[in-house]
Every structure is written in C-alpha cells, then in structure tokens.
Amino acid sequence: RGKMKKFKSGTYITQDNYKSFQPTPLCRKWCIDNMSVLSLLSRADRCLGRLDISVAEATGLINKTPQTAYNLITDLEKLEIVKEITGAQRNKLYSFEPYIHLFDTL
C-alpha cells in the first residue's frame, strides 16, 4: 500500500508546441525460482508457435489424460480459439484459425 502512494504513473513532457504524457514503465524483472513454473512457461511458449494440434499431441504437452486434453480442446473450440479442420470422427486436427486470420490484413 505504501508503494502505491509513491507510484507516479508518468510525467508530462513539453515537446515543440505540445505536451505529451510519458508513462512510467511497469515492467519488472521476473524472478522465478520454482523450476516447475519455469518448465510450464517454457512449454507454453513452445506451444504458442504451433498453428495446429491434435488431442494426442495436447495430451503429451499438458501431461494429463486424453479425456482432459479433449475437454480442454473442446473448451477452446467453444471459445472460438481453435477450429476443427479435418471433419473426421477420429484423429481430429484443430487449427488456431482465428489467429491465423489476424494476419490476413497485413
């Protein structure tokens, strides 16, 4: 609470004929000493580079049961984060299609 009293969100700087607001950087150096958290962050970082995934691959990535991985992917599908792309009954493949389309306008 005491630190927030002293916190200054930024300063106004006069530039030419106008003033601009320069925010105070909020980034702090990460200090993670729990190796399991570091491992999870590392795995999550690698997964962000993937554009498609299957339930079997998700099972291995999250180290949970196939049912848990299926439930996770189903939830992601409901949130429209992934889309099933094979149309198959088994061995489905899911794409992060909504995110791929973010680059359509580039």
Coordinates of C-alpha atoms in Angstrom, one line a residue:
R1 CA 0.0 0.0 0.0
G2 CA 2.8 2.4 0.8
K3 CA 4.5 1.8 -2.6
M4 CA 1.3 2.7 -4.4
K5 CA 1.2 6.1 -2.7
K6 CA 4.6 6.9 -4.0
F7 CA 3.9 5.4 -7.5
K8 CA 3.8 8.0 -10.3
S9 CA 2.1 6.8 -13.4
G10 CA 4.2 9.1 -15.6
T11 CA 5.2 12.6 -16.5
Y12 CA 4.2 15.3 -18.9
I13 CA 7.0 16.3 -21.3
T14 CA 6.9 19.5 -23.3
Q15 CA 7.8 18.8 -27.0
D16 CA 7.8 21.6 -29.5
N17 CA 4.4 23.2 -29.2
Y18 CA 2.6 20.5 -27.2
K19 CA 2.8 18.3 -24.1
S20 CA 2.9 14.6 -24.2
F21 CA 2.4 12.1 -21.4
Q22 CA 5.2 9.6 -20.9
P23 CA 4.0 6.6 -18.8
T24 CA 6.3 5.0 -16.2
P25 CA 7.4 1.6 -17.4
L26 CA 5.6 -1.2 -15.5
C27 CA 7.9 -4.0 -16.5
R28 CA 9.8 -5.6 -13.7
K29 CA 12.4 -8.2 -13.9
W30 CA 10.9 -11.7 -13.5
C31 CA 12.3 -13.7 -10.6
I32 CA 11.1 -17.2 -10.8
D33 CA 12.8 -19.8 -8.6
N34 CA 10.2 -22.6 -8.9
M35 CA 11.5 -24.9 -11.6
S36 CA 8.1 -26.4 -12.3
V37 CA 6.7 -23.0 -13.1
L38 CA 9.7 -22.3 -15.4
S39 CA 9.1 -25.6 -17.1
L40 CA 5.4 -24.8 -17.7
L41 CA 6.2 -21.4 -19.0
S42 CA 8.7 -22.9 -21.4
R43 CA 6.2 -25.5 -22.7
A44 CA 3.5 -22.8 -23.1
D45 CA 6.0 -20.6 -25.1
R46 CA 6.7 -23.5 -27.5
C47 CA 3.0 -24.2 -27.9
L48 CA 2.4 -20.6 -29.0
G49 CA 4.4 -21.3 -32.1
R50 CA 2.1 -24.2 -33.1
L51 CA -0.7 -23.5 -35.6
D52 CA -2.4 -26.8 -35.3
I53 CA -2.8 -29.6 -32.7
S54 CA -4.4 -32.9 -32.1
V55 CA -5.8 -34.3 -28.8
A56 CA -3.0 -36.8 -28.7
E57 CA -0.4 -34.0 -29.0
A58 CA -2.2 -31.9 -26.4
T59 CA -2.2 -34.9 -24.1
G60 CA 1.6 -35.1 -24.2
L61 CA 2.0 -31.4 -23.9
I62 CA 0.0 -31.0 -20.8
N63 CA 0.9 -34.3 -19.3
K64 CA -2.8 -35.1 -18.5
T65 CA -5.2 -37.8 -19.6
P66 CA -6.6 -37.9 -23.2
Q67 CA -10.0 -37.0 -21.7
T68 CA -8.6 -33.9 -20.0
A69 CA -6.9 -32.8 -23.2
Y70 CA -10.1 -33.4 -25.2
N71 CA -12.1 -31.4 -22.7
L72 CA -9.5 -28.6 -23.0
I73 CA -9.6 -28.5 -26.8
T74 CA -13.5 -28.7 -26.7
D75 CA -13.5 -25.6 -24.4
L76 CA -11.0 -23.8 -26.7
E77 CA -13.3 -24.7 -29.7
K78 CA -16.4 -23.3 -27.8
L79 CA -14.4 -20.1 -27.2
E80 CA -13.6 -20.0 -31.0
I81 CA -9.8 -20.1 -30.2
V82 CA -9.4 -23.3 -32.2
K83 CA -11.4 -24.8 -35.1
E84 CA -11.6 -28.5 -36.1
I85 CA -10.2 -28.7 -39.6
T86 CA -10.4 -32.4 -40.7
G87 CA -14.1 -33.1 -40.5
A88 CA -13.2 -36.6 -39.3
Q89 CA -14.8 -38.6 -36.4
R90 CA -11.4 -39.7 -35.1
N91 CA -7.9 -38.3 -35.1
K92 CA -9.2 -34.7 -35.5
L93 CA -6.8 -31.9 -36.0
Y94 CA -7.5 -28.4 -34.6
S95 CA -6.2 -25.2 -36.0
F96 CA -5.7 -21.8 -34.4
E97 CA -7.6 -20.4 -37.4
P98 CA -8.9 -17.2 -35.8
Y99 CA -5.4 -16.2 -35.0
I100 CA -4.1 -17.1 -38.5
H101 CA -6.7 -14.7 -40.0
L102 CA -5.3 -11.8 -37.9
F103 CA -2.5 -11.7 -40.5
D104 CA -4.9 -11.5 -43.5
T105 CA -4.8 -7.7 -43.4
L106 CA -1.0 -7.4 -43.4

